[in-house]
Structures are given as structure tokens and as C-alpha cells.
Amino acid sequence: MKSKTEYLTIETRRTREYHDITDDVAAVVDNAKINEGMVLVSAMHITSGVWINDHEEGLIDDIDVWLESLAPHRDDYRHHQTGETNADAHLKSLLVGHQVIVPITAGRLDLGPWQRVYYAEFDGQRKKRIIIKAMGE
Amino acid sequence: MKSKTEYLTIETRRTREYHDITDDVAAVVDNAKINEGMVLVSAMHITSGVWINDHEEGLIDDIDVWLESLAPHRDDYRHHQTGETNADAHLKSLLVGHQVIVPITAGRLDLGPWQRVYYAEFDGQRKKRIIIKAMGE
Amino acid sequence: MKSKTEYLTIETRRTREYHDITDDVAAVVDNAKINEGMVLVSAMHITSGVWINDHEEGLIDDIDVWLESLAPHRDDYRHHQTGETNADAHLKSLLVGHQVIVPITAGRLDLGPWQRVYYAEFDGQRKKRIIIKAMGE
């Protein structure tokens, strides 16, 4: 069994931002020389999401509006009694999840035609890390 | 390490439909002759879900109504400016997730007594693929 | 490839309850003597969740209130025609997911500074099991 681990660092300009990181994940798999296996893509923060979906700017806007409607920024979360102001970012992270597994087949990411790996920042403007860990043979 | 990859194709008659695919996943694991490991079950589309939950028709109806309430079909999504009409299907996919991992122990799917693997179609009436990839020894 | 499987049993006093099980997961990885790999943490029930997020009591309260607002307990779910009363627990499970993968690097859980593994009980007061399965080398 082979494994390869890399860490991707992202610092966004805005509080909420959405980045297509598919090419970064593919590069780790290329470097790992893994033919059959899986690669885990997992945010190392509790106010971030990782998902697989479409790369289409209108849809990204729809997702952003939708997440804010289901897990809105508000002042009165109990978490804010600690001095934090980002409880909504935790809820958004729980809603979409913070990790995906991409299958590796014949040395490549085995994704469907429209599938792209996204990093979703819900509490940005500081450095965040994503672990990309490939395993297989 | 052994691995085995199969692709399941589903074409639904309706736009939204829910299929218990546990037996298909178990068949892949049987063929793979893997004793200890994991099997990834992942939709290759961005308008589909995969989850593990109950096989009970009333609950499936509840889930369908609930998903429509939280991620409703509407005309005015920005994604629809591309000509698409299925933004709600993307949101539903993000809500429930598009993949699960089933542990394999002693050569079998190591599921709890009521756990069943479901494929959820949110934009059907055309062919969709699911990758089932087992890894282990 | 090595693998190690353990089952954690939790019986909560209340219907809904949230447990930090990070130390239990770390103990399995220690016992497995796996240096590089992944550990799957997966509820074996369809009315439970597993997530990675913050260990902060105010936030846990916020999550509990939020889940009840998005997937409320109600009498009139169709699932309840079977005699069950816990359809909301199934929906909550679908919303947050029932499993996570934790990467293992250099023999340890490779988590970010605030990441903790939680078991979320949505239909408790009876014994529930969580499978913790580590794979790697």
C-alpha cells in the first residue's frame, strides 16, 4: 500500500468564498503514483466545507444564498457568549460536510463529467488548511 | 491490498426517486473477495444523493417532502440563467451528500440492523452512474 | 495493509445527546499500530449522527436548536404510521451525516487544532453502536 499526504493552504479575501480545488487534488494523486485507491480531501477547520458539485458561478451564488437561509448569521447564538461571532459558519459546515473521498481508478480521479471538488470557506480572511491524503497501490 | 471497481447504472422513470442499492454493493464486495476493508459508494452526478438509512416507504415519503421543503424547486435560481432547471437537485445533493463508505468486516458489509444504502435521484429520467469501489485485503 | 475494527457502545440518558468520542477513536488508532492511513467512524444506526466540529457547550446547544428547527419532531410524519415516533431523528441523521473519516499521519489522528469527533444521538435511551475501523500501514 502506498500513501501520500499534502496540505493545501487557502486564505480568502472575503468571509465566505468558494474555490474549485480539483486540480490540486489531481496533482497530489499524480505525485503519489497511485493507480487504484482513494483520496481523502478534508478541511482541517470547523468553519469550512468540502463538497463535490458543479463549477458554475450562478449555482455557486445559489448555494451561498441557500446556506445563509438555512444557517443564517445571527448575533444571538449561545456560541457567541465565548466572544466568537461565527456560529453560522459551524452550522454551514455541518450542513454540507467538511470532507469527500474521490476514487482513483487507472491513475486518475474517477469523477463524473461535471463533478468538481470545492473548498467552501465560511469564516475566512485567515489561513486555512485542507488535508489531501491518497491511499492505494 | 486488493481493489475492485464497478459502475451501477440507474435510469429512473420519475424526476425524484429513491432506490435501495444495498444488494448491489454487497455483490461487489462478494466478487472482490475482500475480507477486511471499506467500500465507497459514490454518485458520479451532481444532482444525486447517496445515504444510509431505513428501508421504509413512509419514511422515504417523509424524506422526499422534507428535502423539497428545505431545497425547493423554484424558477428563479441564478443557475437557471444557463438554461438549466434543476438547481434544487444540486442543493438537495449537497444537503444529504453524494457518497458513503461501508465498512467490510469478515467478508461482509458491516452494517447495523436497519442500515440500507440508498441512491437518491433528484433529476432523473436519464442514465446516471454510481461508482462502487472496494479496497482491502 | 493492516486493519483494526472496534465497536463503541453508547447509551444516553436523554433522547438527544452529543458526545465527544475523539479519545476513543485515537485509542483504536494507537492499538492498531497504523502509521499512515485512515479511520472510519460510522454510526451503526439510522437515528444518529457523527461529525467533526468544535467542543464548546454553547455551540452544541446551538446545533441542537438548529437541528430541531430544520428537522422538527412532529406527530404527522408518514413513518409514524408504522408505530414509530422518531422520523425527525432519521431526518437529523441525513442532515449531518452518520460517518466521518479521520486521516492518520505519523501514527496519530491528523486533525486540525479545534477538530473533535462527535457522536450525535437523536433517539437515545437505548444502546447504540459505533464502528471504528482503521486501515493503513
Coordinates of C-alpha atoms in Angstrom, one line a residue:
Chain A
M1 CA 0.0 0.0 0.0
K2 CA 1.2 3.5 -0.9
S3 CA 0.1 6.7 0.7
K4 CA 0.8 10.4 0.1
T5 CA -0.3 13.4 2.2
E6 CA -0.2 17.0 1.3
Y7 CA -1.7 20.1 2.9
L8 CA -3.2 22.9 0.9
T9 CA -3.4 26.4 2.4
I10 CA -6.1 28.8 1.4
E11 CA -6.5 32.4 2.6
T12 CA -9.7 34.1 1.3
R13 CA -10.3 37.8 0.9
R14 CA -13.9 37.5 1.9
T15 CA -15.7 35.8 4.8
R16 CA -17.4 33.4 2.5
E17 CA -15.8 32.1 -0.6
Y18 CA -15.9 29.0 -2.8
H19 CA -12.8 27.5 -4.5
D20 CA -12.5 24.7 -7.1
I21 CA -9.6 22.7 -5.8
T22 CA -10.0 19.7 -8.2
D23 CA -6.7 20.4 -9.9
D24 CA -4.8 20.5 -6.6
V25 CA -6.3 17.1 -5.7
A26 CA -5.4 15.6 -9.1
A27 CA -1.8 16.9 -8.7
V28 CA -1.4 15.0 -5.3
V29 CA -2.7 11.8 -7.0
D30 CA -0.3 12.3 -9.9
N31 CA 2.6 12.7 -7.4
A32 CA 1.6 9.7 -5.4
K33 CA 1.8 7.4 -8.4
I34 CA -1.3 5.5 -7.1
N35 CA -3.2 3.6 -9.7
E36 CA -6.1 2.2 -7.7
G37 CA -7.3 3.7 -4.5
M38 CA -9.0 6.7 -2.8
V39 CA -8.0 10.2 -1.9
L40 CA -9.5 12.0 1.1
V41 CA -10.0 15.7 0.9
S42 CA -10.8 17.1 4.3
A43 CA -10.9 20.6 5.7
M44 CA -8.9 20.9 8.9
H45 CA -11.2 23.6 10.2
I46 CA -14.6 23.6 11.8
T47 CA -16.0 26.5 9.8
S48 CA -15.3 25.2 6.3
G49 CA -16.9 22.8 3.9
V50 CA -15.7 20.4 1.2
W51 CA -18.1 19.1 -1.4
I52 CA -18.3 17.7 -5.0
N53 CA -20.6 19.6 -7.3
D54 CA -20.8 21.9 -10.3
H55 CA -18.4 24.6 -11.4
E56 CA -21.0 27.2 -12.4
E57 CA -21.0 30.7 -11.0
G58 CA -24.7 31.1 -10.9
L59 CA -25.1 27.9 -8.9
I60 CA -22.4 28.9 -6.5
D61 CA -24.4 32.1 -5.8
D62 CA -27.5 30.0 -5.3
I63 CA -25.6 27.7 -2.8
D64 CA -24.3 30.8 -0.9
V65 CA -27.8 32.3 -0.6
W66 CA -29.3 28.9 0.3
L67 CA -26.8 28.2 3.0
E68 CA -27.4 31.7 4.5
S69 CA -31.1 31.0 4.5
L70 CA -30.8 27.6 6.3
A71 CA -27.9 28.5 8.7
P72 CA -28.1 32.3 8.9
H73 CA -25.6 34.7 10.5
R74 CA -27.2 35.9 13.7
D75 CA -26.0 37.7 16.9
D76 CA -27.8 35.6 19.4
Y77 CA -26.2 32.2 19.1
R78 CA -25.0 30.8 22.5
H79 CA -21.6 30.1 21.0
H80 CA -21.1 33.9 20.8
Q81 CA -21.0 34.1 24.6
T82 CA -17.4 32.9 24.2
G83 CA -16.6 36.0 22.2
E84 CA -16.9 34.3 18.8
T85 CA -19.2 35.6 16.1
N86 CA -19.1 32.7 13.7
A87 CA -21.6 30.1 14.9
D88 CA -23.3 30.2 11.5
A89 CA -20.1 29.1 9.9
H90 CA -20.1 26.0 12.1
L91 CA -23.7 25.2 11.1
K92 CA -23.0 25.7 7.4
S93 CA -20.0 23.3 7.8
L94 CA -22.3 20.6 9.4
L95 CA -24.9 21.1 6.7
V96 CA -22.6 20.4 3.7
G97 CA -19.9 18.3 5.4
H98 CA -16.2 19.0 5.6
Q99 CA -14.8 16.2 3.5
V100 CA -15.1 14.0 0.5
I101 CA -13.5 10.9 -0.8
V102 CA -12.5 10.8 -4.5
P103 CA -12.0 7.3 -6.1
I104 CA -8.7 6.8 -8.0
T105 CA -9.0 4.5 -11.0
A106 CA -6.3 3.8 -13.6
G107 CA -4.2 6.5 -12.0
R108 CA -6.7 9.3 -12.3
L109 CA -9.5 10.9 -10.2
D110 CA -12.6 8.8 -11.1
L111 CA -15.1 11.7 -11.3
G112 CA -18.3 12.0 -13.3
P113 CA -18.3 14.6 -16.2
W114 CA -19.5 17.6 -14.1
Q115 CA -18.1 16.7 -10.7
R116 CA -15.6 19.2 -9.3
V117 CA -14.1 19.3 -5.8
Y118 CA -14.9 22.5 -3.9
Y119 CA -13.5 24.1 -0.8
A120 CA -16.1 26.3 0.9
E121 CA -14.9 29.0 3.3
F122 CA -17.5 30.2 5.8
D123 CA -15.2 32.2 8.1
G124 CA -12.3 33.4 6.0
Q125 CA -9.7 36.2 5.8
R126 CA -7.2 33.9 7.6
K127 CA -5.1 30.9 6.6
K128 CA -7.0 27.6 6.5
R129 CA -5.6 24.2 5.7
I130 CA -7.0 21.2 3.8
I131 CA -5.5 17.7 4.0
I132 CA -5.3 15.7 0.8
K133 CA -4.4 12.1 1.6
A134 CA -4.2 9.5 -1.1
M135 CA -4.0 5.7 -0.4
G136 CA -3.8 2.8 -2.7
E137 CA -1.5 0.9 -5.0
Chain B
M1 CA -4.1 -4.6 -1.0
K2 CA -7.0 -5.7 -3.3
S3 CA -9.4 -3.4 -5.0
K4 CA -12.5 -3.8 -7.1
T5 CA -14.4 -1.2 -9.0
E6 CA -17.9 -1.5 -10.6
Y7 CA -20.3 1.0 -12.0
L8 CA -24.0 0.8 -11.4
T9 CA -26.3 2.5 -13.9
I10 CA -29.8 3.7 -12.9
E11 CA -32.4 5.3 -15.1
T12 CA -35.5 6.4 -13.2
R13 CA -39.0 6.9 -14.5
R14 CA -39.6 9.9 -12.3
T15 CA -37.6 13.1 -11.6
R16 CA -37.2 12.1 -8.0
E17 CA -36.8 8.5 -6.9
Y18 CA -35.2 6.5 -4.2
H19 CA -33.5 3.1 -4.7
D20 CA -32.2 0.6 -2.1
I21 CA -28.9 -0.5 -3.7
T22 CA -27.5 -2.4 -0.7
D23 CA -27.7 -5.7 -2.6
D24 CA -25.7 -4.3 -5.5
V25 CA -23.0 -3.0 -3.0
A26 CA -22.9 -6.4 -1.3
A27 CA -22.4 -8.2 -4.7
V28 CA -19.4 -6.1 -5.5
V29 CA -17.8 -6.9 -2.1
D30 CA -18.6 -10.6 -2.7
N31 CA -16.9 -10.5 -6.1
A32 CA -13.9 -8.6 -4.7
K33 CA -13.1 -11.4 -2.2
I34 CA -12.2 -8.7 0.3
N35 CA -12.2 -9.7 4.0
E36 CA -11.3 -6.5 5.8
G37 CA -11.7 -3.1 4.2
M38 CA -14.1 -0.4 3.0
V39 CA -16.3 0.1 0.0
L40 CA -17.0 3.6 -1.3
V41 CA -20.4 4.1 -2.9
S42 CA -20.4 7.4 -4.7
A43 CA -22.8 9.0 -7.2
M44 CA -21.0 10.3 -10.3
H45 CA -23.5 13.1 -10.7
I46 CA -24.1 16.4 -9.1
T47 CA -27.9 16.1 -8.8
S48 CA -28.0 12.8 -6.9
G49 CA -27.6 11.6 -3.3
V50 CA -26.3 8.5 -1.6
W51 CA -27.1 7.8 2.1
I52 CA -27.5 5.1 4.6
N53 CA -30.9 4.9 6.3
D54 CA -34.1 3.0 6.7
H55 CA -36.0 1.0 4.0
E56 CA -39.5 2.1 5.0
E57 CA -41.8 3.6 2.4
G58 CA -43.5 6.1 4.8
L59 CA -40.1 7.4 5.8
I60 CA -39.0 7.7 2.2
D61 CA -42.0 9.9 1.5
D62 CA -41.2 12.0 4.6
I63 CA -37.6 12.5 3.3
D64 CA -38.9 13.5 -0.1
V65 CA -41.3 16.1 1.3
W66 CA -38.6 17.3 3.8
L67 CA -36.0 17.8 1.1
E68 CA -38.5 19.7 -1.1
S69 CA -39.2 22.0 1.9
L70 CA -35.5 22.7 2.6
A71 CA -34.3 22.9 -1.0
P72 CA -37.4 23.6 -3.1
H73 CA -37.8 23.6 -6.8
R74 CA -38.1 27.2 -7.9
D75 CA -37.8 29.1 -11.2
D76 CA -35.7 31.9 -10.1
Y77 CA -32.3 30.3 -9.2
R78 CA -29.4 32.0 -10.9
H79 CA -28.2 28.6 -12.2
H80 CA -31.3 28.6 -14.4
Q81 CA -29.9 31.5 -16.4
T82 CA -27.7 28.9 -18.1
G83 CA -30.9 27.2 -19.4
E84 CA -30.9 24.5 -16.6
T85 CA -34.0 24.0 -14.4
N86 CA -32.5 21.7 -11.8
A87 CA -30.8 23.9 -9.2
D88 CA -32.9 22.4 -6.5
A89 CA -31.4 19.0 -7.3
H90 CA -27.9 20.3 -6.7
L91 CA -29.0 21.8 -3.4
K92 CA -30.7 18.5 -2.3
S93 CA -27.4 16.7 -3.3
L94 CA -25.4 19.0 -1.1
L95 CA -27.8 18.5 1.8
V96 CA -27.7 14.8 2.0
G97 CA -24.3 14.1 0.5
H98 CA -23.5 12.0 -2.6
Q99 CA -21.4 9.2 -1.0
V100 CA -21.0 6.8 1.8
I101 CA -18.3 4.4 3.0
V102 CA -19.5 1.0 4.1
P103 CA -17.0 -1.0 6.3
I104 CA -16.3 -4.6 5.3
T105 CA -15.6 -7.0 8.2
A106 CA -15.2 -10.8 7.9
G107 CA -16.0 -10.5 4.2
R108 CA -19.4 -8.8 4.6
L109 CA -20.9 -5.3 4.7
D110 CA -20.7 -4.3 8.4
L111 CA -24.0 -2.5 8.7
G112 CA -26.3 -2.1 11.6
P113 CA -29.6 -4.0 11.7
W114 CA -31.6 -1.3 9.9
Q115 CA -29.0 0.3 7.8
R116 CA -29.6 0.2 4.0
V117 CA -27.7 2.0 1.3
Y118 CA -29.8 4.3 -0.9
Y119 CA -29.4 6.1 -4.2
A120 CA -31.5 9.2 -4.3
E121 CA -32.3 10.6 -7.7
F122 CA -33.2 14.3 -7.8
D123 CA -33.0 14.9 -11.5
G124 CA -33.9 11.7 -13.2
Q125 CA -35.4 10.2 -16.4
R126 CA -31.9 9.7 -17.8
K127 CA -29.0 7.4 -17.2
K128 CA -27.0 8.0 -14.0
R129 CA -23.9 6.1 -12.8
I130 CA -22.7 5.2 -9.3
I131 CA -19.2 4.0 -8.6
I132 CA -18.8 1.2 -6.1
K133 CA -15.1 0.8 -5.2
A134 CA -14.0 -1.8 -2.6
M135 CA -10.5 -1.7 -1.1
G136 CA -8.9 -4.0 1.5
E137 CA -7.5 -7.5 1.9
Chain C
M1 CA -2.1 -3.4 4.8
K2 CA -3.2 -3.5 8.5
S3 CA -6.7 -3.1 9.7
K4 CA -8.3 -2.8 13.2
T5 CA -12.0 -2.8 14.0
E6 CA -13.7 -1.9 17.3
Y7 CA -17.2 -1.1 18.3
L8 CA -18.1 1.6 20.8
T9 CA -21.4 1.3 22.6
I10 CA -23.2 4.4 23.9
E11 CA -26.4 4.5 25.9
T12 CA -27.6 8.1 26.5
R13 CA -29.9 9.2 29.3
R14 CA -31.7 11.7 27.1
T15 CA -33.4 11.4 23.7
R16 CA -30.9 13.8 22.1
E17 CA -27.3 14.0 23.4
Y18 CA -23.9 14.8 22.0
H19 CA -20.7 13.0 22.9
D20 CA -17.1 13.9 22.1
I21 CA -15.6 10.5 21.1
T22 CA -12.2 11.7 19.8
D23 CA -10.3 9.9 22.6
D24 CA -12.0 6.6 21.8
V25 CA -11.1 7.0 18.1
A26 CA -7.4 7.9 19.0
A27 CA -7.2 4.8 21.2
V28 CA -8.3 2.5 18.4
V29 CA -5.6 4.0 16.2
D30 CA -3.0 3.6 18.9
N31 CA -3.9 -0.1 19.3
A32 CA -3.8 -0.6 15.5
K33 CA -0.2 0.5 15.3
I34 CA -1.1 2.2 12.0
N35 CA 1.3 4.9 10.9
E36 CA -0.3 6.1 7.6
G37 CA -3.9 5.5 6.8
M38 CA -7.5 6.4 7.6
V39 CA -10.0 5.6 10.3
L40 CA -13.7 5.4 9.6
V41 CA -16.1 6.4 12.4
S42 CA -19.6 5.4 11.5
A43 CA -22.8 5.1 13.5
M44 CA -24.5 1.7 13.0
H45 CA -27.9 3.3 13.5
I46 CA -30.2 5.3 11.3
T47 CA -31.2 7.9 14.0
S48 CA -27.6 9.0 14.9
G49 CA -25.0 11.4 13.5
V50 CA -21.3 11.6 13.5
W51 CA -19.5 14.8 12.7
I52 CA -16.2 16.7 13.3
N53 CA -16.6 20.1 14.9
D54 CA -16.0 22.2 18.0
H55 CA -16.1 21.0 21.6
E56 CA -17.9 24.1 23.0
E57 CA -21.1 23.7 25.0
G58 CA -22.7 26.8 23.7
L59 CA -22.2 25.7 20.1
I60 CA -23.6 22.2 20.9
D61 CA -26.7 23.9 22.3
D62 CA -26.9 26.0 19.1
I63 CA -26.6 22.9 16.9
D64 CA -29.3 21.1 18.9
V65 CA -31.7 24.0 18.5
W66 CA -30.8 24.4 14.8
L67 CA -31.4 20.7 14.0
E68 CA -34.7 20.8 15.7
S69 CA -35.7 23.9 13.6
L70 CA -34.7 22.2 10.3
A71 CA -35.9 18.7 11.1
P72 CA -38.5 19.1 13.8
H73 CA -40.2 16.5 15.9
R74 CA -43.8 16.3 14.7
D75 CA -46.6 13.8 15.1
D76 CA -47.7 13.6 11.5
Y77 CA -44.8 12.0 9.6
R78 CA -45.9 9.1 7.5
H79 CA -43.2 7.0 9.1
H80 CA -45.2 7.1 12.3
Q81 CA -48.0 5.1 10.7
T82 CA -45.7 2.1 11.4
G83 CA -45.9 2.9 15.1
E84 CA -42.6 4.7 15.3
T85 CA -42.3 8.2 16.7
N86 CA -38.8 9.1 15.6
A87 CA -39.0 10.3 12.0
D88 CA -37.3 13.6 13.0
A89 CA -34.3 11.6 14.2
H90 CA -33.9 10.0 10.7
L91 CA -34.0 13.4 9.1
K92 CA -31.5 14.9 11.5
S93 CA -29.2 11.9 10.7
L94 CA -29.5 12.6 7.0
L95 CA -28.8 16.3 7.6
V96 CA -25.5 16.0 9.4
G97 CA -24.4 12.5 8.1
H98 CA -23.6 9.4 10.1
Q99 CA -19.9 9.0 9.5
V100 CA -16.5 10.7 9.1
I101 CA -13.1 9.6 8.0
V102 CA -10.1 10.8 10.1
P103 CA -6.7 10.7 8.4
I104 CA -3.9 9.0 10.3
T105 CA -0.4 10.6 9.7
A106 CA 2.7 9.6 11.6
G107 CA 0.7 7.3 13.8
R108 CA -1.8 9.9 15.1
L109 CA -5.2 11.4 14.2
D110 CA -4.4 14.2 11.7
L111 CA -7.0 16.7 12.9
G112 CA -6.9 20.5 12.9
P113 CA -6.5 22.3 16.2
W114 CA -10.2 22.6 17.0
Q115 CA -11.5 19.4 15.3
R116 CA -13.2 16.9 17.6
V117 CA -15.2 13.8 16.6
Y118 CA -18.7 13.8 17.9
Y119 CA -21.4 11.2 18.2
A120 CA -24.9 12.7 18.0
E121 CA -27.7 10.8 19.5
F122 CA -31.2 11.7 18.1
D123 CA -33.2 8.8 19.5
G124 CA -31.5 7.6 22.6
Q125 CA -32.1 6.0 25.9
R126 CA -31.0 2.6 24.5
K127 CA -27.8 1.0 23.4
K128 CA -26.3 2.3 20.2
R129 CA -23.1 1.1 18.5
I130 CA -20.4 3.0 16.5
I131 CA -17.9 1.2 14.3
I132 CA -14.4 2.5 14.4
K133 CA -12.3 0.9 11.6
A134 CA -8.7 1.8 10.9
M135 CA -6.9 0.9 7.8
G136 CA -3.3 1.6 6.6
E137 CA 0.3 0.6 7.3

